[in-house]
Short mmCIF file of C-alpha atoms and ligand atoms in Angstrom, two decimals:
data_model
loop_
_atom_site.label_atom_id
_atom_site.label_comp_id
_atom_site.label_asym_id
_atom_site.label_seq_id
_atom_site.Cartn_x
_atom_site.Cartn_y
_atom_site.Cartn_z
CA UNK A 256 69.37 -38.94 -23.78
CA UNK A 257 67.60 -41.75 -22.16
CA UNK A 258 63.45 -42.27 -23.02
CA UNK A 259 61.81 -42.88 -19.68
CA UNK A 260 58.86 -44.56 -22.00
CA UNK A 261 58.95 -46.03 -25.90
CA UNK A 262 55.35 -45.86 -27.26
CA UNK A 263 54.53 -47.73 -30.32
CA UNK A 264 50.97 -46.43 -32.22
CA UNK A 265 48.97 -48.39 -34.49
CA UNK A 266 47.73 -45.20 -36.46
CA UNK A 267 48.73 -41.80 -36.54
CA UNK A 268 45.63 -40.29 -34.81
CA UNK A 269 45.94 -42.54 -32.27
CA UNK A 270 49.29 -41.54 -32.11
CA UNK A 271 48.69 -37.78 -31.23
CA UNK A 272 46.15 -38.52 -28.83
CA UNK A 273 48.76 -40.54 -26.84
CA UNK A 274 51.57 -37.78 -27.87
CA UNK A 275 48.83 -35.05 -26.36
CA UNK A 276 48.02 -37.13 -23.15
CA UNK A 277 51.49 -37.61 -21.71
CA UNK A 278 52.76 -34.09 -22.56
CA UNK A 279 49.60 -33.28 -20.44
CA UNK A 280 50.66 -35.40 -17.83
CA UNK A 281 54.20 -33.74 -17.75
CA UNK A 282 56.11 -35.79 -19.79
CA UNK A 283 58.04 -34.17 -22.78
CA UNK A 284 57.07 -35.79 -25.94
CA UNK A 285 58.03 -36.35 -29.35
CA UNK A 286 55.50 -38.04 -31.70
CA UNK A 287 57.30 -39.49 -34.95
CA UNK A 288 55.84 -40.27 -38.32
CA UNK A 289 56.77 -43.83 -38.55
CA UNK A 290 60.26 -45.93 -37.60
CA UNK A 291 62.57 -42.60 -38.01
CA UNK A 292 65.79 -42.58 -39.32
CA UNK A 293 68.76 -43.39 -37.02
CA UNK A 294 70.22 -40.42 -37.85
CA UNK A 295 67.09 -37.65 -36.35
CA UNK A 296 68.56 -36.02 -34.13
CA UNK A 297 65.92 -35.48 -30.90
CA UNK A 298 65.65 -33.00 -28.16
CA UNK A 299 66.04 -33.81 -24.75
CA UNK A 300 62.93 -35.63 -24.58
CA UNK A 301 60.72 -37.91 -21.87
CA UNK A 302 58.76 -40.24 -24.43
CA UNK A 303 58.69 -40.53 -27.64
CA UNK A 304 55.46 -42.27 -29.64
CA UNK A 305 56.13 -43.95 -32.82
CA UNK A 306 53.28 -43.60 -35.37
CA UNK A 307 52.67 -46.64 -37.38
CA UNK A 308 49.44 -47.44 -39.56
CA UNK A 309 49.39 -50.89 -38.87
CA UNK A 310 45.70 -51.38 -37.07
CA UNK A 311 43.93 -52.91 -40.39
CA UNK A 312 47.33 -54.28 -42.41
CA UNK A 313 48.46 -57.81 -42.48
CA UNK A 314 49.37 -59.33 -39.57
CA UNK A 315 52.98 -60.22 -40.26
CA UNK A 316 53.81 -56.67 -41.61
CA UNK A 317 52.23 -55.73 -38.35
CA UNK A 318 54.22 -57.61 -36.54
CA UNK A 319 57.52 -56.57 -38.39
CA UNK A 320 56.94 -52.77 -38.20
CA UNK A 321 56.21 -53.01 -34.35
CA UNK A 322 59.17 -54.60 -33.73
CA UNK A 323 61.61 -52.16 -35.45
CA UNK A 324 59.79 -49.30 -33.70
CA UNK A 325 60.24 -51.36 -30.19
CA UNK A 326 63.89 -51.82 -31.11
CA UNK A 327 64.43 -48.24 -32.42
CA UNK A 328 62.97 -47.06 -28.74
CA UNK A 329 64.84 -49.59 -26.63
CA UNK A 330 67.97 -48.15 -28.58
CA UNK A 331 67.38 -44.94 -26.84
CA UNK A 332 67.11 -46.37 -23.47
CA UNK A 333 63.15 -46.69 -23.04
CA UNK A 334 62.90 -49.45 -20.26
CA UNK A 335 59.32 -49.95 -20.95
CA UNK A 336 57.31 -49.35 -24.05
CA UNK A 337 53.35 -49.03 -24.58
CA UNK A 338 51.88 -50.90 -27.52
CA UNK A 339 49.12 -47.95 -28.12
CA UNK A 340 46.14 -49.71 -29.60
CA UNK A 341 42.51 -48.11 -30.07
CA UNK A 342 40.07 -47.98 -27.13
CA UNK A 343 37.91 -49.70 -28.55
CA UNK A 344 39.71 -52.60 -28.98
CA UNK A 345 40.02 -52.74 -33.22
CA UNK A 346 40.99 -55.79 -34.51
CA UNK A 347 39.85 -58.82 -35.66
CA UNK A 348 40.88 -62.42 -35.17
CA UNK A 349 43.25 -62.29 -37.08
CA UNK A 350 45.10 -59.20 -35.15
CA UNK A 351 46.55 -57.14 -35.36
CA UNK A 352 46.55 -56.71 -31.41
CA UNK A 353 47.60 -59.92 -30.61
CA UNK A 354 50.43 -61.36 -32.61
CA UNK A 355 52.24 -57.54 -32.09
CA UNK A 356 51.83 -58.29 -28.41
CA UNK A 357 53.24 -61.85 -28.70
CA UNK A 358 56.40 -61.02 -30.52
CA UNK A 359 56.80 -57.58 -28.49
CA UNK A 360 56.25 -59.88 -25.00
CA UNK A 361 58.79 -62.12 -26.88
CA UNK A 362 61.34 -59.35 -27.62
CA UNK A 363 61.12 -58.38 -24.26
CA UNK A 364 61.67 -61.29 -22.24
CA UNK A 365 58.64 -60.08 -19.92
CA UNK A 366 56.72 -63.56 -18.46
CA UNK A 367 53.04 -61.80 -19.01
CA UNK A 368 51.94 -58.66 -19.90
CA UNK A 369 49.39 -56.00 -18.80
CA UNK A 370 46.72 -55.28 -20.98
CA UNK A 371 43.80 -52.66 -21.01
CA UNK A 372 41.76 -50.32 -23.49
CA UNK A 373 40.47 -47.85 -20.28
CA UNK A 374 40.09 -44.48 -20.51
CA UNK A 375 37.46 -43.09 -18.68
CA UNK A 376 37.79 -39.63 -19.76
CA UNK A 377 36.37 -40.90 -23.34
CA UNK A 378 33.68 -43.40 -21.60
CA UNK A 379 35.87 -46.65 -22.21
CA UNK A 380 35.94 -48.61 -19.22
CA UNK A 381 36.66 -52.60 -18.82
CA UNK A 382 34.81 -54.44 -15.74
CA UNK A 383 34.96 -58.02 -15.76
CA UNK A 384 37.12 -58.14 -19.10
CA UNK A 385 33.82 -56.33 -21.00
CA UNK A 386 34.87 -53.52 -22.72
CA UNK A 387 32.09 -50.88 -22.31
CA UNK A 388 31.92 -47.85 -24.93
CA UNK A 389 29.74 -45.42 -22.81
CA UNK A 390 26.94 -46.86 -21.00
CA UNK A 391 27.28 -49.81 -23.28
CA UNK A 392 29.23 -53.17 -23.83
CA UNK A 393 31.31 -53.41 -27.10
CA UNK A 394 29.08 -55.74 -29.30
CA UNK A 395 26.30 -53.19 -28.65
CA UNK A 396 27.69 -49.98 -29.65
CA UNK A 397 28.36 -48.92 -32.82
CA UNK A 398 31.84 -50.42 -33.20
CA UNK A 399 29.33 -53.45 -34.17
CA UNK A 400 28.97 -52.23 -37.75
CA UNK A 401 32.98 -50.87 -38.38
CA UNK A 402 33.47 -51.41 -41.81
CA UNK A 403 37.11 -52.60 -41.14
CA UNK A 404 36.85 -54.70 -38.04
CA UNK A 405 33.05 -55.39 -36.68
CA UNK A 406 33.28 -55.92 -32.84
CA UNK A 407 30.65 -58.49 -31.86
CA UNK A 408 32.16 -59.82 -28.32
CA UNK A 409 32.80 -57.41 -25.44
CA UNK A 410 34.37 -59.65 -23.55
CA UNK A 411 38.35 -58.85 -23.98
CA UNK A 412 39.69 -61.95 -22.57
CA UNK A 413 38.09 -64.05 -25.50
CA UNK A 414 38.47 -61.46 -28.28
CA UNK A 415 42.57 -61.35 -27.21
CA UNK A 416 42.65 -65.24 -26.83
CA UNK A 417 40.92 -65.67 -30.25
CA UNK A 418 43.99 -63.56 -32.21
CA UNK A 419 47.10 -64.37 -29.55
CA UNK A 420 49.36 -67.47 -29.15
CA UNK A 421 49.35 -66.16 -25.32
CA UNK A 422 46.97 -67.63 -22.65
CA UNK A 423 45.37 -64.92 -21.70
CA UNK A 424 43.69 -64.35 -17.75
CA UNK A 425 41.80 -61.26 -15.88
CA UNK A 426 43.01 -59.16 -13.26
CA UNK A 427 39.61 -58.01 -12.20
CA UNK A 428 38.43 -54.90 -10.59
CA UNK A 429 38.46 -56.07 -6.93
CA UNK A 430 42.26 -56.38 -7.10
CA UNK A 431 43.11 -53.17 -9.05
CA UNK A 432 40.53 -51.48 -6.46
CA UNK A 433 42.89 -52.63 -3.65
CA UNK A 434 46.25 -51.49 -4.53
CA UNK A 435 48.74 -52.03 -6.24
CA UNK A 436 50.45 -55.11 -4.15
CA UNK A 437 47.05 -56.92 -5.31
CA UNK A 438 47.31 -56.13 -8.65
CA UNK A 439 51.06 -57.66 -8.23
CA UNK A 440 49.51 -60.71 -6.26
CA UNK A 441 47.50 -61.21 -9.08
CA UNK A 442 49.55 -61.06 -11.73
CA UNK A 443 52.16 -63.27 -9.91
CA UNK A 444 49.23 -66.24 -9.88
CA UNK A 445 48.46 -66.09 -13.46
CA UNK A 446 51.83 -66.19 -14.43
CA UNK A 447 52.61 -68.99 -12.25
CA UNK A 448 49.86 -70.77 -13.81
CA UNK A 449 51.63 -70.33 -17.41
CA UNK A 450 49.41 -67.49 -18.53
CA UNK A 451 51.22 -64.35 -20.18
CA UNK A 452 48.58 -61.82 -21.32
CA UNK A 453 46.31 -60.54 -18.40
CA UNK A 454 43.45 -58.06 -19.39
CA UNK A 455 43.11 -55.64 -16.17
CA UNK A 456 40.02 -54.05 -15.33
CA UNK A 457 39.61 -50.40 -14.92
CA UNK A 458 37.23 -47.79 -14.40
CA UNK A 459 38.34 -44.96 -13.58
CA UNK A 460 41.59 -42.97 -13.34
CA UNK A 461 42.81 -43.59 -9.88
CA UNK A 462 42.61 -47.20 -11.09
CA UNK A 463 44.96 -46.20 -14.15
CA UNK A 464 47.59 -44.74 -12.04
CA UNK A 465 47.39 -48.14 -10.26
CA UNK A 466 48.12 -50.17 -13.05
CA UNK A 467 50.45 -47.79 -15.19
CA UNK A 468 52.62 -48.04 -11.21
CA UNK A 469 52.48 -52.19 -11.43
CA UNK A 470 53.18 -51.75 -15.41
CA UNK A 471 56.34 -49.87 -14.81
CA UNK A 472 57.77 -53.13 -13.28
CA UNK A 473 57.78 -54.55 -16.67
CA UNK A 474 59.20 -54.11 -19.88
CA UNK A 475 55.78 -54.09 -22.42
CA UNK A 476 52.14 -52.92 -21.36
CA UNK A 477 49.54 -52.62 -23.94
CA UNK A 478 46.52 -50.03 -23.93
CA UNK A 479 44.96 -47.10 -25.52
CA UNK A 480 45.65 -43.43 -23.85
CA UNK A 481 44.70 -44.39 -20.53
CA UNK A 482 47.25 -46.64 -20.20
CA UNK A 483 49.53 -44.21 -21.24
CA UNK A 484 48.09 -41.24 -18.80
CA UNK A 485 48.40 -44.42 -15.51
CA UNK A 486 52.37 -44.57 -16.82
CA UNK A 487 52.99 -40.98 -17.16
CA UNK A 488 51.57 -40.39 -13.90
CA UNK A 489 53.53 -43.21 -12.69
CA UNK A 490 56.86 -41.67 -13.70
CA UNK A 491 56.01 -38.51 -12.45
CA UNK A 492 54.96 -40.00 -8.74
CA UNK A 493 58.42 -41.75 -8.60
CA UNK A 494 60.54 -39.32 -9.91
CA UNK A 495 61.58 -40.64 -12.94
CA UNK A 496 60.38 -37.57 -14.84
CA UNK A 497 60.57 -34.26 -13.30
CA UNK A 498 57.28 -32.19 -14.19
CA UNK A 499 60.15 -29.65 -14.57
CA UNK A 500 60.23 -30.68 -17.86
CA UNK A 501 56.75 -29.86 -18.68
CA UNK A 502 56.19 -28.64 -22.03
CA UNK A 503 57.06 -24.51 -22.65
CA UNK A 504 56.64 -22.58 -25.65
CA UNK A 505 59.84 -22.59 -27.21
CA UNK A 506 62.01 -19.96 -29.49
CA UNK A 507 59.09 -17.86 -31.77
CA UNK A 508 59.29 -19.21 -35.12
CA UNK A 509 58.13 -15.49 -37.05
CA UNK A 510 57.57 -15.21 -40.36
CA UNK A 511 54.52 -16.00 -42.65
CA UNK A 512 51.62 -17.48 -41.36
CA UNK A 513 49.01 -20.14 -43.14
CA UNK A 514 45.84 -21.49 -42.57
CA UNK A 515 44.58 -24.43 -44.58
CA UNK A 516 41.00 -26.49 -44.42
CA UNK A 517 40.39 -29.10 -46.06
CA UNK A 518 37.32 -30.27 -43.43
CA UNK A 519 34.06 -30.05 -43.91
CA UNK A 520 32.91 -30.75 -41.01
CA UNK A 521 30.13 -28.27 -39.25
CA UNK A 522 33.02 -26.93 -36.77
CA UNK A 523 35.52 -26.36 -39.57
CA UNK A 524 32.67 -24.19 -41.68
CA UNK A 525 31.92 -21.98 -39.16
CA UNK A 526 35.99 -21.52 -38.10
CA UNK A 527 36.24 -20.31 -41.64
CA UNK A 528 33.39 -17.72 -41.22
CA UNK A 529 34.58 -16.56 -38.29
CA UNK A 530 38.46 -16.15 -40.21
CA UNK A 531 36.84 -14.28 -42.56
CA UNK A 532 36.41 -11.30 -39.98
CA UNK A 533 39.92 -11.15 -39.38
CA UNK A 534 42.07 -12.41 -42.08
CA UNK A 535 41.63 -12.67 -46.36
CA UNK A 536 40.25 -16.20 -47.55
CA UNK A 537 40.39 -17.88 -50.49
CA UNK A 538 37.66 -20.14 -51.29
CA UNK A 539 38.94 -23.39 -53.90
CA UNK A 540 37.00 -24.05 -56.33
CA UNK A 541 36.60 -27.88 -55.46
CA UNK A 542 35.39 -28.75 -59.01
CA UNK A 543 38.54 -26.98 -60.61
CA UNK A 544 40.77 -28.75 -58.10
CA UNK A 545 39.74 -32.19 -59.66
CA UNK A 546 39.62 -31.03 -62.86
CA UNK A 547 43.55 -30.03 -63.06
CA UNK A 548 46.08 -27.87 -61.13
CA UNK A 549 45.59 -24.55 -62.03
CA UNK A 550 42.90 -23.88 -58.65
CA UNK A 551 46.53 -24.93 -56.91
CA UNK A 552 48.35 -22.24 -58.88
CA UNK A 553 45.52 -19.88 -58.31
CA UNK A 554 45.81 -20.75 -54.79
CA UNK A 555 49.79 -19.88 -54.36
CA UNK A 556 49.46 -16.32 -56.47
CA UNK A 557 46.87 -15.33 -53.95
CA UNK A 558 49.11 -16.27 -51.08
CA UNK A 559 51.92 -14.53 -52.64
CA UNK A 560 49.83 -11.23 -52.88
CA UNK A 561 48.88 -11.54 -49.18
CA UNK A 562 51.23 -13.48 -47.30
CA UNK A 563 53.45 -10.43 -46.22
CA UNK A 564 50.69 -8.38 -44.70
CA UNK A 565 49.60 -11.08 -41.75
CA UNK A 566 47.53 -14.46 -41.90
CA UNK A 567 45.76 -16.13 -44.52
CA UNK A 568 43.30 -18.90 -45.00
CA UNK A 569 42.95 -21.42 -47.82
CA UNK A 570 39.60 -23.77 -48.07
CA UNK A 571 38.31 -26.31 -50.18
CA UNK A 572 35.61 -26.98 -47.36
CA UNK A 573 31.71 -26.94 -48.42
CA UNK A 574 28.64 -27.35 -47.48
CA UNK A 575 27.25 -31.38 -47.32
CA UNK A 576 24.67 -30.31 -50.13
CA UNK A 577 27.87 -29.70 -52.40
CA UNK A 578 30.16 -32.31 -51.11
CA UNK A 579 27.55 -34.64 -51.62
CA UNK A 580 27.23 -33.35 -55.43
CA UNK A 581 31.10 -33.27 -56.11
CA UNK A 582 30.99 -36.95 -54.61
CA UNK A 583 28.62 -37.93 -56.84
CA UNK A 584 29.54 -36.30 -60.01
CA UNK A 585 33.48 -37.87 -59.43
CA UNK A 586 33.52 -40.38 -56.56
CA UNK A 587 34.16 -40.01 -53.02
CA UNK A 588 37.32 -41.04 -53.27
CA UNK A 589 38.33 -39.17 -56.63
CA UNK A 590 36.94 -36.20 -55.35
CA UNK A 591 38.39 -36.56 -51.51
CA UNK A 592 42.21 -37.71 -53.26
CA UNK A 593 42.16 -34.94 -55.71
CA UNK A 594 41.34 -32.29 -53.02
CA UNK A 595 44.25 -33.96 -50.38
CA UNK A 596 46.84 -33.49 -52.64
CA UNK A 597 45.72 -30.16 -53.78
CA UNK A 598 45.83 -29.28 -50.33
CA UNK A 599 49.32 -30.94 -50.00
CA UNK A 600 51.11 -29.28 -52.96
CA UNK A 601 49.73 -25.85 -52.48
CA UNK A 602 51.32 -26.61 -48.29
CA UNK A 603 54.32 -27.39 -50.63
CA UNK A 604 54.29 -24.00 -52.21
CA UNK A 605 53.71 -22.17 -49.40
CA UNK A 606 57.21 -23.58 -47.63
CA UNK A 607 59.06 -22.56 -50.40
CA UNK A 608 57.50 -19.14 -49.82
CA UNK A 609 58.95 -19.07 -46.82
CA UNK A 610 56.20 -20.04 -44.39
CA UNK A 611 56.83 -21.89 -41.67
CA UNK A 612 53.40 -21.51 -39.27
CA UNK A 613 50.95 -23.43 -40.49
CA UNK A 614 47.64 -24.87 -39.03
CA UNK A 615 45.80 -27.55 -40.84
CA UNK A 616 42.30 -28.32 -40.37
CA UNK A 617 40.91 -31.98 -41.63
CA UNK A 618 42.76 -35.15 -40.58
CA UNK A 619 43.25 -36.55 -43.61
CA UNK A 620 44.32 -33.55 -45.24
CA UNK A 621 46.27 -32.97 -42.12
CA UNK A 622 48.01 -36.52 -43.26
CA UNK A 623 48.02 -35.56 -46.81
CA UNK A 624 50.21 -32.43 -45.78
CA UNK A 625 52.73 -34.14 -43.27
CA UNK A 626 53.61 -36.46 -45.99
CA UNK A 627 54.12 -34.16 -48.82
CA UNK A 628 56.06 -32.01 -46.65
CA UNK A 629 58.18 -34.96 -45.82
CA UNK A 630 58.13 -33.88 -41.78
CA UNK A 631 59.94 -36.89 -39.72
CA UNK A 632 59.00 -35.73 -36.02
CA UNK A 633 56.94 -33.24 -33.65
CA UNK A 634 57.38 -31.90 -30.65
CA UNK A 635 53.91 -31.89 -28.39
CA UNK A 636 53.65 -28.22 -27.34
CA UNK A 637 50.51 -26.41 -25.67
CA UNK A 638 47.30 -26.88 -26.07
CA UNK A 639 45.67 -24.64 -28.36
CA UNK A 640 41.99 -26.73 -27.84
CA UNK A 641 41.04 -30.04 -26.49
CA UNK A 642 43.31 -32.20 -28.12
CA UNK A 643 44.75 -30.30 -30.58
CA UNK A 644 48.76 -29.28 -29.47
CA UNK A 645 51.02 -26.72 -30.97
CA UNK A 646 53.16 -29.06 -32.89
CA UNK A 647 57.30 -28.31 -33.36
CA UNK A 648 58.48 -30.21 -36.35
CA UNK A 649 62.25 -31.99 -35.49
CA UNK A 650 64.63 -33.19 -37.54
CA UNK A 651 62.96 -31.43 -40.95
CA UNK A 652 65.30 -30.90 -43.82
CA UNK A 653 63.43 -27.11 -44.19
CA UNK A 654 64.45 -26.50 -40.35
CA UNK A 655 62.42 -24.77 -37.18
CA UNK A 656 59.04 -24.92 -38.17
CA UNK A 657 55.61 -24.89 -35.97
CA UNK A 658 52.04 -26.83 -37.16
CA UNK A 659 48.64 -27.32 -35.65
CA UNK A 660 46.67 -30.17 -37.11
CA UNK A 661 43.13 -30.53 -36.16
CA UNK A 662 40.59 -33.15 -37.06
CA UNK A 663 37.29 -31.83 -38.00
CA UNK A 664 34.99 -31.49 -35.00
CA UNK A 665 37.46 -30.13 -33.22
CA UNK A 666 38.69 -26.63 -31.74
CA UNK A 667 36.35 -23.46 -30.54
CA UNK A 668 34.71 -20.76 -33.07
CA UNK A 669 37.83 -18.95 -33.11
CA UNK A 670 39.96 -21.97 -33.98
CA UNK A 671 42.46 -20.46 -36.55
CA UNK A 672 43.46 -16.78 -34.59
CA UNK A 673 43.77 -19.22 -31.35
CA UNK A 674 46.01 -21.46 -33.09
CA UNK A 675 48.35 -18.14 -34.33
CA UNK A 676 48.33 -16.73 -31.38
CA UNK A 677 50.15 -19.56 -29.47
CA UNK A 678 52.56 -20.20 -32.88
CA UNK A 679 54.55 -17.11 -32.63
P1 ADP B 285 37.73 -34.28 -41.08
O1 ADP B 285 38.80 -34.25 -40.03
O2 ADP B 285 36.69 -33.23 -40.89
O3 ADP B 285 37.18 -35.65 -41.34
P2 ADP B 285 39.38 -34.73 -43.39
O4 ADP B 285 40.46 -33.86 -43.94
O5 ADP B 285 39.81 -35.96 -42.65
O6 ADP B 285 38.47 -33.81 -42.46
O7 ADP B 285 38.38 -35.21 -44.51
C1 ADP B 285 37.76 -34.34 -45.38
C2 ADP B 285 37.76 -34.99 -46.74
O8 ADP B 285 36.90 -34.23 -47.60
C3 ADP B 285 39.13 -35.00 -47.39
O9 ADP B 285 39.28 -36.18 -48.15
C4 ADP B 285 39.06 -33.79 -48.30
O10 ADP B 285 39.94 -33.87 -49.40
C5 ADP B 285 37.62 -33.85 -48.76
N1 ADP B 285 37.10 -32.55 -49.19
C6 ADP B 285 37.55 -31.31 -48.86
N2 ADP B 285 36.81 -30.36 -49.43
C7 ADP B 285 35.85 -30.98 -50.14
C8 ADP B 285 34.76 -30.54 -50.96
N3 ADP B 285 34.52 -29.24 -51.13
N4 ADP B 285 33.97 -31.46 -51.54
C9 ADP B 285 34.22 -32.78 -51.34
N5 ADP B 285 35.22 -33.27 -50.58
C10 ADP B 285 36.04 -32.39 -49.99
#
């Protein structure tokens, strides 16, 4: 098997969002939990994305992980890999955008590299090297107060200079407007005039499919999902990848099915109330989950009695009112760790009762549960809502197994019966 593109993601979410966008555009996709073993085995796959959670570490380690993922993907034949950053640009001057870019450009022998945040579809656009979040530039919006890294400067061509050993230039709208030979033109000049890092306007997604065309002549291109969605396109247009390969539904799994939320976001709550018409759920105790495991062992009895008769639901969600009491009666962070790895071992008991459907609703309990369950890979499969894929685990010691993991806001009233009915 030979990757057509090697994607390398700074966090996980990030990471899906990129996984979901080019198995949109056509392109089979695998999405990894970290560097993976040299041993997993992958299906016949277009791109794979490697999830890292290196957007807020130290630079070096940054720099380090990035690299392995980049050679891990170039061992599998991807000619060009994506650095997938935020679109909003997170970092600080220290990095972590720009020294991975400088040793990936390095690795790859590449004399400058294309560079852009774009994605219209979510209201980032770049004109003039300002990164504008909405009908706003950068230092305005609320990335301005991030608790991790504050943006102050819009302008992308400074904030990339400030954190990169690379001179960095502009290819500006009234070149990627033109076509692609411009954009080409362009980058030929600032390269000639010893810069290697060119930030490249964009606006909307004709102008993506420009630029992911021009990136395909190199080795290393770094963006957020629009980048990604201008390079899928771009592989599709020339043939590289057939759309033949578009994502199907593959082999039913059968068996048990599981719900779990550990949101409480407004979506989530009312998802569970509308479960409740059609399946049993169990409510956690949140208060007993911190205070010991037996609202865990409470939790897997239940599923026991019910499991063989057709879906079930497990929630620790509440309302604010009482997350806001828990919170303050343990700690948000006691309270939010405690109720994660509830979450995670009672997903843990519920594999080794034999399911293997399960739909998770919270992100970080979604991460809480990956981990536990020691999963190494996914397959992006249909969409089940806006941004939330069926999800085929690969390369799992428990074997064929199907997951949906949704992050709070997300998904229609109906959420968990949608998600079954596309997880046969
Ligand atoms: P979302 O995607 O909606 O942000 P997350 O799973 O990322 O959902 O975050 C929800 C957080 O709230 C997790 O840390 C989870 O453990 C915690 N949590 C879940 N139920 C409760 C509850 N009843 N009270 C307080 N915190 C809770």
């Amino acid at each position: 098997m030979t990757l057509a593109l090697g994607c390398i993601a700074d966090d996980y979410t990030g990471a899906s969002d990129l996984a979901n966008t080019l198995t949109r555009c056509g392109l089979r996709t695998v999405q990894t939990i970290g560097v993976p073993d040299d041993a997993l085995a992958l299906p016949d796959v277009d791109a794979v994305v490697v999830s890292l959670k290196s957007r807020s570490i130290e630079a070096s380690q940054a720099v380090s992980r990035s690299r392995e993922a980049d050679k891990w993907l170039r061992a599998r034949g991807a000619s060009h890999v994506l650095f997938k950053i935020c679109s909003t640009f997170d970092s600080t001057d220290a990095g972590n955008i720009g020294p991975v870019m400088d040793a990936l450009r390095a690795d790859s022998g590449d004399a400058i590299v294309l560079v852009t945040p774009a994605f219209p579809g979510t209201g980032r656009t770049v004109y003039q090297g300002n990164l504008f979040v909405g009908s706003v530039p950068l230092n305005e919006s609320p990335l301005k107060d991030h608790p991790l890294n504050p943006m102050h400067d819009s302008n992308l061509v400074r904030v990339l200079a400030r954190q990169s050993k690379s001179r960095v230039g502009l290819v500006d709208l009234a070149a990627v407007s033109k076509d692609a030979e411009a954009i080409r033109a362009r980058l030929h000049e600032l390269a000639a005039q010893g810069i290697n890092a060119a930030i490249i306007d964009a606006v909307f997604d004709p102008e993506l499919e420009m630029i992911g065309q021009v990136a395909l002549d190199h080795r290393l291109s770094v963006g957020a999902s629009g980048m990604g969605l201008g390079l899928a396109r771009g592989l599709v247009a020339s043939g590289r990848v057939s759309e033949a390969s578009a994502v199907a539904n593959e082999k039913p799994i059968g068996g048990p099915v599981a719900c779990l939320a550990g949101s409480c976001s407004q979506a989530t709550l009312a998802q569970i109330a509308h479960a409740e018409k059609s399946m049993p759920v169990l409510r956690l105790d949140p208060e007993k989950i911190v205070a010991g495991p037996s609202e865990v062992q409470r939790a897997l009895d239940w599923s026991r009695e019910h499991l063989g008769k057709g879906p079930v639901l497990i929630a620790s969600s509440s309302t604010p009112d009482q997350v806001s009491a828990l919170q303050a009666r343990h700690g948000r962070d006691v309270a939010g760790h405690a109720i994660e790895q509830a979450m995670a071992a009672i997903s843990e008991g519920l594999v080794a009762a034999g399911v293997r459907r399960l739909v998770i609703a919270g992100g970080e309990t979604s991460g809480a549960v990956v981990d536990r369950l020691g999963i190494p890979a996914f397959l992006v499969g249909p969409e089940i809502a806006a941004g939330v894929p069926v999800l085929r685990c690969v390369g799992w010691t428990k074997g064929e197994a199907v997951t949906a993991l949704k992050s709070g806001n997300f998904g229609g009233p109906d959420f968990f019966n949608d998600a079954i009915r596309l997880m046969p």
